[in-house]
Short mmCIF file of C-alpha atoms in Angstrom, two decimals:
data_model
loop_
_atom_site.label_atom_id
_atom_site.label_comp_id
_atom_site.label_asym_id
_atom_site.label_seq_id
_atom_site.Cartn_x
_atom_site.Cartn_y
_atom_site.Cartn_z
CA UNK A 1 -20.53 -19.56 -30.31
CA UNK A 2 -18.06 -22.35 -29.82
CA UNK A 3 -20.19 -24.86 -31.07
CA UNK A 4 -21.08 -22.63 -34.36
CA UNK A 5 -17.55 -21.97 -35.51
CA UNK A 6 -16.46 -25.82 -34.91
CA UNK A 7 -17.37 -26.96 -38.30
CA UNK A 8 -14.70 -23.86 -39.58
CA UNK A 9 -10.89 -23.16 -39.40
CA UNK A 10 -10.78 -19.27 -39.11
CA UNK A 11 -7.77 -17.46 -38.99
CA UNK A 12 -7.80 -14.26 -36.93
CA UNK A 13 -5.56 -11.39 -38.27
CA UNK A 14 -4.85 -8.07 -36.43
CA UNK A 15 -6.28 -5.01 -38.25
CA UNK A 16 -5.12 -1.43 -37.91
CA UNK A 17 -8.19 0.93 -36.97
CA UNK A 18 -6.61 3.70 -39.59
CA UNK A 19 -7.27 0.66 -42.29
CA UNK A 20 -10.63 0.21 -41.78
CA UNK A 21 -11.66 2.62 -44.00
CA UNK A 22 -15.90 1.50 -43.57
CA UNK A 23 -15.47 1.10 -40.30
CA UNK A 24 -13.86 4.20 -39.50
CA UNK A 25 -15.91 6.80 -41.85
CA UNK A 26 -19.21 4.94 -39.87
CA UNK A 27 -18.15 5.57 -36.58
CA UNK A 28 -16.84 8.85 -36.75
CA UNK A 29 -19.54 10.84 -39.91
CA UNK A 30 -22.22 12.67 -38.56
CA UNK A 31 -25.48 13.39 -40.65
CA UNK A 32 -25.31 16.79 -41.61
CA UNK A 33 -28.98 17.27 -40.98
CA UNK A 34 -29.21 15.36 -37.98
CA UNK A 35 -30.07 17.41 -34.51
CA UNK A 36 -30.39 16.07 -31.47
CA UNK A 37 -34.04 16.56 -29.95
CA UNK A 38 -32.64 15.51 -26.42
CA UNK A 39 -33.36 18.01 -23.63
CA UNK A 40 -30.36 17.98 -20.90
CA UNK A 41 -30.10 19.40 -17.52
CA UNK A 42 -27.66 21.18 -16.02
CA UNK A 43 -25.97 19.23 -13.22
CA UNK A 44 -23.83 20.67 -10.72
CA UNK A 45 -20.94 18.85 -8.58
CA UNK A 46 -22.42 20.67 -5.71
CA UNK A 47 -25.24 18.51 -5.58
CA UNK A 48 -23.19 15.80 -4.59
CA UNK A 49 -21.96 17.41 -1.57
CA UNK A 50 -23.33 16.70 1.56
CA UNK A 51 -21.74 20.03 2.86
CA UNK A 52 -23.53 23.35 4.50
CA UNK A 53 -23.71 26.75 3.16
CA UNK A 54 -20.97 27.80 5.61
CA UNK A 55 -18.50 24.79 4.85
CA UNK A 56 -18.78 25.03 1.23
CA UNK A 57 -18.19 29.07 1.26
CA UNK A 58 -15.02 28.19 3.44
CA UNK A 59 -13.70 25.35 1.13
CA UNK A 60 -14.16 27.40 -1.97
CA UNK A 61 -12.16 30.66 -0.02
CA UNK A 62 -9.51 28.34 0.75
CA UNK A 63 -9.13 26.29 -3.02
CA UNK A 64 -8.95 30.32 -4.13
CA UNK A 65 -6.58 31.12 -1.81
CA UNK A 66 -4.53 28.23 -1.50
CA UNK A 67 -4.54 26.48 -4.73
CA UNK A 68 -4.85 29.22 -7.38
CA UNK A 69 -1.41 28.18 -8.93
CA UNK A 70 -3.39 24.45 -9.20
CA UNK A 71 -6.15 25.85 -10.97
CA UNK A 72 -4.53 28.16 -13.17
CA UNK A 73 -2.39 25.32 -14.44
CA UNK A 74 -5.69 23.19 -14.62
CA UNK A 75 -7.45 25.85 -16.99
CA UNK A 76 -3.93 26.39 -19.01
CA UNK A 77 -3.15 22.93 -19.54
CA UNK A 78 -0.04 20.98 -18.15
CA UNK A 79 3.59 21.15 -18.91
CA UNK A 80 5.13 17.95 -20.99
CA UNK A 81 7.16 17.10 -17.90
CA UNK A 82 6.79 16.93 -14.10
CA UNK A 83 10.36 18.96 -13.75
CA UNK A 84 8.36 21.86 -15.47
CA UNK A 85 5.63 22.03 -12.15
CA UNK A 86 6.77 24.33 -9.55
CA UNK A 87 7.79 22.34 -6.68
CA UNK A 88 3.88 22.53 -4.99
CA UNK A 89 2.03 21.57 -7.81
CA UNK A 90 4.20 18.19 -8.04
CA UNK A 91 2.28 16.33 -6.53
CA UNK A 92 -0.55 16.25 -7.96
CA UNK A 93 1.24 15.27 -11.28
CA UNK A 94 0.27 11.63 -11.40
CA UNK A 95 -3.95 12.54 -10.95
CA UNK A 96 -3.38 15.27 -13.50
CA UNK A 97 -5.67 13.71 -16.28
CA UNK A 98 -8.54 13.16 -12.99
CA UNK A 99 -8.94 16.71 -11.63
CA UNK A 100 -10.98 19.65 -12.84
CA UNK A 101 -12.57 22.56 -11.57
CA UNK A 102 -16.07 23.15 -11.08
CA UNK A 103 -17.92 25.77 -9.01
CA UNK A 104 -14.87 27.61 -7.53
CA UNK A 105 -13.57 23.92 -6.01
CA UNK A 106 -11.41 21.18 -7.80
CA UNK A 107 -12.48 17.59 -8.03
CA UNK A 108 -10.72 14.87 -9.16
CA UNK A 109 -13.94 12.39 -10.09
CA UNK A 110 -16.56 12.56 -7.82
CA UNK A 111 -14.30 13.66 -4.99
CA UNK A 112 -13.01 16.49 -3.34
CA UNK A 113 -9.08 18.29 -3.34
CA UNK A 114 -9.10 19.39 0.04
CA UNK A 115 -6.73 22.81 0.47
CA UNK A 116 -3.49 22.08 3.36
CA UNK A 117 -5.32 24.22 5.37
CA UNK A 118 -8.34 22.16 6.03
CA UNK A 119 -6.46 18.73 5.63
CA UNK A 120 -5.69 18.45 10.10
CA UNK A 121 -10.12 19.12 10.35
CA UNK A 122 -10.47 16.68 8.06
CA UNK A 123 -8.61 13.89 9.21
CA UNK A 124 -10.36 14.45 12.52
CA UNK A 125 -13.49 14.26 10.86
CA UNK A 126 -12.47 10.92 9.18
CA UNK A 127 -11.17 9.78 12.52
CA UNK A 128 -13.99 10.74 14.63
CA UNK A 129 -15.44 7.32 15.00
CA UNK A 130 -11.91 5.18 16.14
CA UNK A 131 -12.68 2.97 12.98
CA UNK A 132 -9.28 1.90 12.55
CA UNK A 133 -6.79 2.45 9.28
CA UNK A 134 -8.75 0.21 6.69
CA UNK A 135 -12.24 2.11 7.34
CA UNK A 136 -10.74 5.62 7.41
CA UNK A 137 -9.20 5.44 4.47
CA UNK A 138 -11.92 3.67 3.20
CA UNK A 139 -14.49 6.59 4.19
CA UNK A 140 -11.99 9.49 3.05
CA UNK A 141 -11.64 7.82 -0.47
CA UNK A 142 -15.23 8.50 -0.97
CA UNK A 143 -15.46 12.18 -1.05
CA UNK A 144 -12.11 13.27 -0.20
CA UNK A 145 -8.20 13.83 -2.24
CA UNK A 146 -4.99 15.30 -1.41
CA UNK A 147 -1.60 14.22 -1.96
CA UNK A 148 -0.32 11.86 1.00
CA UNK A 149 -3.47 11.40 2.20
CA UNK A 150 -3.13 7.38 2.75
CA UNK A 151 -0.02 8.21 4.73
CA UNK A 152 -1.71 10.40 6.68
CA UNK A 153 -4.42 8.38 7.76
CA UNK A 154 -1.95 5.63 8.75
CA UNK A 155 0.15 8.14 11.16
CA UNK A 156 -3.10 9.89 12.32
CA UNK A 157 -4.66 6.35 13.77
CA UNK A 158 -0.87 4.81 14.67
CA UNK A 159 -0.61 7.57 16.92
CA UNK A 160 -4.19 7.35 18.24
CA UNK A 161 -3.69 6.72 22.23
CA UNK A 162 -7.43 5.57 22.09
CA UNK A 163 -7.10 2.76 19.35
CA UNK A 164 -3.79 1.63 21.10
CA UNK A 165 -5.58 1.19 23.66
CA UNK A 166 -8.93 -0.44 22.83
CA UNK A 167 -7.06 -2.37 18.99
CA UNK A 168 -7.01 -5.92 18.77
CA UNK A 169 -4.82 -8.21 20.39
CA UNK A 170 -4.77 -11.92 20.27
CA UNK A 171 -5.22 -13.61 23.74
CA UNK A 172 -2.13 -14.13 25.74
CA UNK A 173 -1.16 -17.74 25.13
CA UNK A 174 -0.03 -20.22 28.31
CA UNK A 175 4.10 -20.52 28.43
CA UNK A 176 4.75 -24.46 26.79
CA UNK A 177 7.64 -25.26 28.78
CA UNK A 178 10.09 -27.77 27.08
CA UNK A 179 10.59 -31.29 28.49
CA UNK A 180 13.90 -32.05 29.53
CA UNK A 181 15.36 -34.95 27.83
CA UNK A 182 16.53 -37.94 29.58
CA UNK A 183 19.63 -37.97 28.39
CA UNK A 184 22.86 -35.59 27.95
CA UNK A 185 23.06 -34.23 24.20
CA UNK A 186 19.87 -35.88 23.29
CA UNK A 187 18.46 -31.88 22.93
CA UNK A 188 20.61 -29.09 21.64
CA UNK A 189 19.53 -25.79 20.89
CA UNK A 190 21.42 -23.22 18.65
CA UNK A 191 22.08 -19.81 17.63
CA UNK A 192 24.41 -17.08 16.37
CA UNK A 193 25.54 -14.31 18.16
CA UNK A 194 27.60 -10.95 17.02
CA UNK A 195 30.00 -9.87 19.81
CA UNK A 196 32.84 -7.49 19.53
CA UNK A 197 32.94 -7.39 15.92
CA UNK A 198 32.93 -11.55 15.44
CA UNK A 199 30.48 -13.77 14.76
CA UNK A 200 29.75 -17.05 16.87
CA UNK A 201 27.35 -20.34 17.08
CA UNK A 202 26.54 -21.47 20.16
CA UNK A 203 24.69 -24.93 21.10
CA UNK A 204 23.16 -25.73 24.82
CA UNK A 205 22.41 -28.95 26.07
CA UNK A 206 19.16 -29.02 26.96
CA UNK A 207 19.26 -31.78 29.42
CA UNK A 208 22.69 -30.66 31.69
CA UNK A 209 22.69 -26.84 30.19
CA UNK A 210 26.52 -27.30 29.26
CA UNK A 211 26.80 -25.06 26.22
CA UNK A 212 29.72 -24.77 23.80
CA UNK A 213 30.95 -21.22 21.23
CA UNK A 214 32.74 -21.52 18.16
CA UNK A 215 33.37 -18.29 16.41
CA UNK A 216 32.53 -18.28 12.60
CA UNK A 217 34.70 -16.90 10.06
CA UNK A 218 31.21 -15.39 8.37
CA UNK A 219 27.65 -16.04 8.27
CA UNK A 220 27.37 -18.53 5.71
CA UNK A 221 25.98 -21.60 6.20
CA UNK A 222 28.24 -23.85 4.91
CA UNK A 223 30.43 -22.47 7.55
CA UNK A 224 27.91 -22.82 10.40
CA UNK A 225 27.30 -26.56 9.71
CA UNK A 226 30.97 -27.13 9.40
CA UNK A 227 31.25 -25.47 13.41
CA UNK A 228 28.43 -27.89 14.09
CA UNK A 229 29.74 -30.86 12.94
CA UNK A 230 33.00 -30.32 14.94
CA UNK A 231 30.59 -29.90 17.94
CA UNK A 232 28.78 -33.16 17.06
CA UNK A 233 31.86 -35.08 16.43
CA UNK A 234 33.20 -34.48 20.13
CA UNK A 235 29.78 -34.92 22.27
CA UNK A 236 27.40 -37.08 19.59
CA UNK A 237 25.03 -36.32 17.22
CA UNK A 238 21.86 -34.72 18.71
CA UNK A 239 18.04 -36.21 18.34
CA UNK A 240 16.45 -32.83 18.05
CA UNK A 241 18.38 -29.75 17.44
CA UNK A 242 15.84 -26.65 18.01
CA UNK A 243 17.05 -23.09 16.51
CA UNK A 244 14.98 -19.98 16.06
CA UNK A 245 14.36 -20.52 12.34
CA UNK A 246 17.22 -18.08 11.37
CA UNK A 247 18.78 -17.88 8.13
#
């Protein structure tokens, strides 16, 4: 297309829709003698659901019971704001334009709003296997909604004894001690410390583990290299100075 339009200098302008008069009338005027000779079939969200006859009767007892207020505002239409909800239907006003009702139970997409009732027996289900936070979230997202449900998951396998027990940890690494140096203030190491409502920096020689505390008039550190430099001007500046890559 390039390679067409090189031997042109088009200008593109932006075009309202509601302008486009030929444009507009074709894609919204119907033939008035045209009828569709399309046969369709009935589908139901049930088939979808890989659920037995004793589940499914439960679930849709529970969406009755539980979440009437949801589906009468469903089959009424919303409010303008979120403030108009009562306080249980407010969360689900962010998936409002996603959820229906079909056969007695309310979807949003392809996948189930499970009642609070049934929400513990589900997150059991999804946790059956141990698969870890990732996958069970992954495998609830697939057929399964209610509000919180992410957080749920998380807490659910955080407080798992089983995948504390049996999770991932990297291998235990061998202790790298330090070398001493050869020479007095040829090493220094450095931190701050709170104490008693002041601040201090404190260096440590690594080779005769004589160590030195100045107290700091804040945090800054224009102040901490100023402390330093006092230290440094008495003993020698340092080859290495190690700290634990503070602020």
């Amino acid at each position: 297309m390039m390679l067409k339009l090189q031997w042109y200098n088009p200008t593109i302008k932006y075009q309202p829709g509601k302008q486009m008069e030929l444009a507009d009338t074709l894609s919204r005027s119907t033939l008035a003698d045209y009828t569709s000779e399309v046969e369709t079939t009935p589908v139901s969200m049930l088939d979808f659901l890989a659920i037995s006859s004793e589940k499914l009767i439960q679930l849709q007892n529970c969406t009755k019971e539980e979440l009437s207020n949801l589906i009468e505002t469903i089959n009424s239409g919303w409010p303008d704001t979120r403030a108009q909800l009562p306080i249980s239907l407010r969360p689900y006003w962010d998936v409002r334009s996603e959820i229906a009702v079909s056969d007695g139970l309310i979807f949003r997409g392809m996948r189930v709003v499970v009642p609070p009732s049934l929400c513990p027996r589900m997150l059991q289900l999804v946790h059956e296997s141990h698969l870890g936070i990732v996958k069970c979230k992954q495998r609830a997202r697939e057929v399964l909604y209610w509000p919180c449900m992410n957080a749920d998951i998380e807490e659910t396998v955080k407080n798992c004894a089983r995948c504390a027990e049996f999770q991932n940890k990297p291998a235990p690494q061998p202790l790298m001690p330090t070398k001493p140096p050869e020479h007095p203030y040829q090493e220094v190491g450095t931190d701050l410390l709170y104490y008693n409502g002041k601040h201090y920096i404190l260096t440590v020689d690594f080779h005769s583990k004589f160590f030195e505390v100045d107290e700091l008039l804040d945090e800054s550190s224009t102040t901490a290299i100023c402390a330093l430099k006092r230290q440094f001007a008495r003993y020698g500046i340092p080859q290495i100075l190690r700290g634990d890559n503070g602020p």
